[in-house]
Short mmCIF file of C-alpha atoms in Angstrom, two decimals:
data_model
loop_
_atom_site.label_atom_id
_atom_site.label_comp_id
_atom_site.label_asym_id
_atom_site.label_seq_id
_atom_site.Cartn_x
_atom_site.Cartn_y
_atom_site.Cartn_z
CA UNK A 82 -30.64 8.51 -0.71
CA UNK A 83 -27.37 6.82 0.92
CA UNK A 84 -24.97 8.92 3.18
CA UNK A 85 -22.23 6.81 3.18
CA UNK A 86 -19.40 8.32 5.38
CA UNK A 87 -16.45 8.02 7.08
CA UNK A 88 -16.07 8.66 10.74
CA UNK A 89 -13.64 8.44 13.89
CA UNK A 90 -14.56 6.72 16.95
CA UNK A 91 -15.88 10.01 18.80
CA UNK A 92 -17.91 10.67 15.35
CA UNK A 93 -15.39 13.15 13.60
CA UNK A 94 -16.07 13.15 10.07
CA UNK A 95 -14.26 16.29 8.11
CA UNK A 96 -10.89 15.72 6.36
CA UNK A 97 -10.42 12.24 6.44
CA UNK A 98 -6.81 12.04 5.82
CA UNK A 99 -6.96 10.28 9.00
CA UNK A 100 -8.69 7.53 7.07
CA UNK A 101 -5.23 6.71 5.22
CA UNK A 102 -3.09 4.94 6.87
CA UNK A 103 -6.22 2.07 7.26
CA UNK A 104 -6.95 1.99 3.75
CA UNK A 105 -7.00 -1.48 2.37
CA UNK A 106 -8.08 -2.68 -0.75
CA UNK A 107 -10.85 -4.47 0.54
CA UNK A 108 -12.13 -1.37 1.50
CA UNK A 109 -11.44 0.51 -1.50
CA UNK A 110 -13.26 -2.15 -3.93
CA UNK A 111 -16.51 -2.18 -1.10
CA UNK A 112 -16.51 1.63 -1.81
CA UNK A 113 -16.19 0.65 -6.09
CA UNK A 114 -18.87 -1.51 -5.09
CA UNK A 115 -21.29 1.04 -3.46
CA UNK A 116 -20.48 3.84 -6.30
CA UNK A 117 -21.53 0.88 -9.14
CA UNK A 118 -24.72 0.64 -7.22
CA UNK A 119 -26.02 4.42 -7.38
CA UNK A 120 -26.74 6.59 -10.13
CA UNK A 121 -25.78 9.90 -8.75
CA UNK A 122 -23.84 11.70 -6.68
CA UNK A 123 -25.05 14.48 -4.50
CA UNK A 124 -22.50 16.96 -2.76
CA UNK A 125 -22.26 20.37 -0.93
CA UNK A 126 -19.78 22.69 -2.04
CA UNK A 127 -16.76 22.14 -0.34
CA UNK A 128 -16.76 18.61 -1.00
CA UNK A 129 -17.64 18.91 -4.96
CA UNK A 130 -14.68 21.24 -5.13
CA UNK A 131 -11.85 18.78 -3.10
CA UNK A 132 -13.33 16.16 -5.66
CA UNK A 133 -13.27 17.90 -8.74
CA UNK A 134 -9.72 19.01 -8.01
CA UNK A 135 -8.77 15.50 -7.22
CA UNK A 136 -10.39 12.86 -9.54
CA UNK A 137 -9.67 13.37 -12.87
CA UNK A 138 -5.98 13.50 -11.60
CA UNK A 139 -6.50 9.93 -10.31
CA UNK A 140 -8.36 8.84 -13.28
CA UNK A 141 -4.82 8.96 -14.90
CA UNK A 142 -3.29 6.68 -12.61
CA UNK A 143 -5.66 4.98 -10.58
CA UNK A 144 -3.28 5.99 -7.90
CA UNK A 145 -5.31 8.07 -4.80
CA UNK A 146 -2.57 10.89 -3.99
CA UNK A 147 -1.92 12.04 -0.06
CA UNK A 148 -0.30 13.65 2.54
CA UNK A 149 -0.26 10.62 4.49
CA UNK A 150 0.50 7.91 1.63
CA UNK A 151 -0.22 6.76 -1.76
CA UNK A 152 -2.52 3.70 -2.83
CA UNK A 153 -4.51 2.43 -5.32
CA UNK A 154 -8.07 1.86 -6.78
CA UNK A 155 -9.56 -0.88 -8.30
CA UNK A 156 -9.56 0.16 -12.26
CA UNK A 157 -12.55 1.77 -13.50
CA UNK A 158 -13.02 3.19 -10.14
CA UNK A 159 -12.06 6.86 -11.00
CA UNK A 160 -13.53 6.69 -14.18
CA UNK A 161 -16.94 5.98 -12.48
CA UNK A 162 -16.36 9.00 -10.41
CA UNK A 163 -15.29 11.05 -13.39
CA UNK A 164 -18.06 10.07 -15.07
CA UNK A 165 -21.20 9.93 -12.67
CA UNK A 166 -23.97 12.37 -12.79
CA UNK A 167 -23.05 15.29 -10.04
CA UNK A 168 -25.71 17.48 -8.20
CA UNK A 169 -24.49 20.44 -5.97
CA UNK A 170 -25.84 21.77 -2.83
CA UNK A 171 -24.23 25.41 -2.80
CA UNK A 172 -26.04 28.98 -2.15
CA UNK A 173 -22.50 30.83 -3.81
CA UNK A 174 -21.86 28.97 -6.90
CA UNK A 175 -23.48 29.55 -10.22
CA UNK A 176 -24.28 27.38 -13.20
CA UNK A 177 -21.69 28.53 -15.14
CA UNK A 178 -19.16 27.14 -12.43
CA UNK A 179 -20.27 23.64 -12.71
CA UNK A 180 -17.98 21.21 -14.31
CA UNK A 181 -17.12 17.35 -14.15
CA UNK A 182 -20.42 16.51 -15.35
CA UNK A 183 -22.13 18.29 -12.73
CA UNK A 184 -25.22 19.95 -12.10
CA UNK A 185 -26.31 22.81 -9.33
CA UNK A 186 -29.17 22.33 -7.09
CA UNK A 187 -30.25 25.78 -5.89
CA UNK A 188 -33.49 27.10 -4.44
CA UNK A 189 -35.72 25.34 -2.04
CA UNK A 190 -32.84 22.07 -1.47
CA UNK A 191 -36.06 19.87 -0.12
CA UNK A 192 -38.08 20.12 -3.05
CA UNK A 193 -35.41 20.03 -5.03
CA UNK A 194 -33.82 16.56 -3.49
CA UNK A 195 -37.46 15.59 -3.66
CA UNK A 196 -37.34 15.91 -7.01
CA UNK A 197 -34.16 14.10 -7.49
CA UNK A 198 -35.56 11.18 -5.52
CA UNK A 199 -37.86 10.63 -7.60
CA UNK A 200 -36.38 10.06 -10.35
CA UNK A 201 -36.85 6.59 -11.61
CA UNK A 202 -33.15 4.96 -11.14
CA UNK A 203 -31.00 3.38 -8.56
CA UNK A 204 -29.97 5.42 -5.42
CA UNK A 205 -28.22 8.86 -5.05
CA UNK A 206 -24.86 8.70 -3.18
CA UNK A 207 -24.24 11.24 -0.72
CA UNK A 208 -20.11 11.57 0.39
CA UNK A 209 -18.62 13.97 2.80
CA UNK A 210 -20.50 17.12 2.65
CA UNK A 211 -20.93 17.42 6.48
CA UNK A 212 -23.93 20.00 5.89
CA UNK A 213 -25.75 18.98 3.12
CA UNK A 214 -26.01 15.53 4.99
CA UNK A 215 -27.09 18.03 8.49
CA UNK A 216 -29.58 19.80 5.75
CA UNK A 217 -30.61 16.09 4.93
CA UNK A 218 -31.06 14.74 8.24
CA UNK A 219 -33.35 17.82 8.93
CA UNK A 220 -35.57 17.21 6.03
CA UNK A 221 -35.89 13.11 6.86
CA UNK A 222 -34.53 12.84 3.07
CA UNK A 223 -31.78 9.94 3.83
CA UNK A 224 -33.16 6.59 3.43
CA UNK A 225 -29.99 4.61 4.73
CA UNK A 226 -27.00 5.60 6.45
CA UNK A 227 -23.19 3.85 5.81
CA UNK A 228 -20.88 5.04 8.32
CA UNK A 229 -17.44 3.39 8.25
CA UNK A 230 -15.85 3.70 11.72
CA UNK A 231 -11.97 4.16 11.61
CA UNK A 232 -10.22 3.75 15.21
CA UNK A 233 -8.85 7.30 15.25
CA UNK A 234 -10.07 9.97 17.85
CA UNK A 235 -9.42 13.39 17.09
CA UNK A 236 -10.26 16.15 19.20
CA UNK A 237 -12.32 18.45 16.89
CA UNK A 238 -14.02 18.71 13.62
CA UNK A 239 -17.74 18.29 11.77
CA UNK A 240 -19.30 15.69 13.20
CA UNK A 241 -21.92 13.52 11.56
CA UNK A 242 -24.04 13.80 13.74
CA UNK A 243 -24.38 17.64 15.91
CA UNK A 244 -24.47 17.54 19.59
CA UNK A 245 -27.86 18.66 19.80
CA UNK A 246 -29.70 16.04 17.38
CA UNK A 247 -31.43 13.54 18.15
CA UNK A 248 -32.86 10.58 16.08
CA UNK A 249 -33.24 6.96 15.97
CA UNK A 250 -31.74 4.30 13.18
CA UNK A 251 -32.59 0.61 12.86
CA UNK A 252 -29.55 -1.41 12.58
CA UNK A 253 -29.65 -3.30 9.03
CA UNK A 254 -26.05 -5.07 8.99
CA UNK A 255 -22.03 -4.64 10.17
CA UNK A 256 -19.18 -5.38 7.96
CA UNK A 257 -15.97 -5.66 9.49
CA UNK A 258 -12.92 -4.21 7.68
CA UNK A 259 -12.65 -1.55 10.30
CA UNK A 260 -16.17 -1.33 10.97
CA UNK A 261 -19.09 0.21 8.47
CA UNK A 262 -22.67 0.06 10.29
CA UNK A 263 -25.71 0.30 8.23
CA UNK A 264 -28.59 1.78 9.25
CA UNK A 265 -32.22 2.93 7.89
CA UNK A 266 -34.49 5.86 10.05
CA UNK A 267 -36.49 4.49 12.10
CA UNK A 268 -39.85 5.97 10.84
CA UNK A 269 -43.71 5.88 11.97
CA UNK A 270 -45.57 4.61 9.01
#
């Protein structure tokens, strides 16, 4: 399970619009790169909904649409989106609401990402979805984090990580395009 997010200096992560005006396409073909190398997505709610409004649109064009500014995405990047296997964290929606090649995850959301895990396959991509990846964190279920650091501050917002956690993270490697740490729990074996 990979959490791969995007984050401002003082660890803002929600609605990163912020993240636009840095975008380059170095960046965007890493991020190709990291969606080739996973099998599944898995999303809460609010996120599955902002990407299933926005994808298939860009799957016309390859051209990301924003507030801020346009760019573009390596080709076949949307299409992989489009296309990848979905699974949704919600508690409101129902089955019959899934679409974009998506699936619900309901219930018990441990045993159920337990489940997922082991599947046999590559790794499950986690993007966004603030509290799934809080739910996550809880349950020890992330195996590496992938936290791009853009030099914005803003002055509220989700954070990645809540004020009152704590946990430690062994440092596996830096990549410098703005700056995306990787990082696996630290775990007693």
């Amino acid at each position: 399970m990979i959490v791969s997010e995007f984050i401002t200096l003082n660890g803002i992560m929600e609605n990163p619009e912020w993240t636009v005006p840095f975008n380059t396409s170095e960046q965007n073909q890493h991020k190709f790169e990291e969606l080739q190398s996973c099998d599944a997505l898995l999303l809460g709610r609010k996120t599955y909904q902002e990407f299933a409004a926005a994808w298939p649109k860009t799957g016309e064009t390859n051209t990301v649409k924003s507030q801020v500014r346009d760019f573009e995405i390596p080709d076949g990047f949307a299409d992989r989106m489009n296309n990848y296997p979905k699974y949704v964290v919600s508690r409101t929606k129902k089955p019959q609401d899934m679409k974009w090649n998506a699936s619900l995850i309901q219930g018990d959301i441990k045993e159920e990402i337990l489940k997922l895990k082991q599947q046999p396959g590559r790794n499950i991509l986690v993007l966004g979805s603030c509290e799934l990846v809080n739910i996550l964190m809880q349950y020890d279920l992330i195996d590496e984090y992938r936290i791009i650091v853009f030099p914005v501050v803003k002055g509220s917002g989700k954070r990645l990580f809540k004020d009152n956690m704590e946990t430690s993270l062994k440092h596996i490697s830096t990549k410098s395009f703005y700056v995306e740490l990787i990082y696996h729990p630290l775990r007693e074996d």
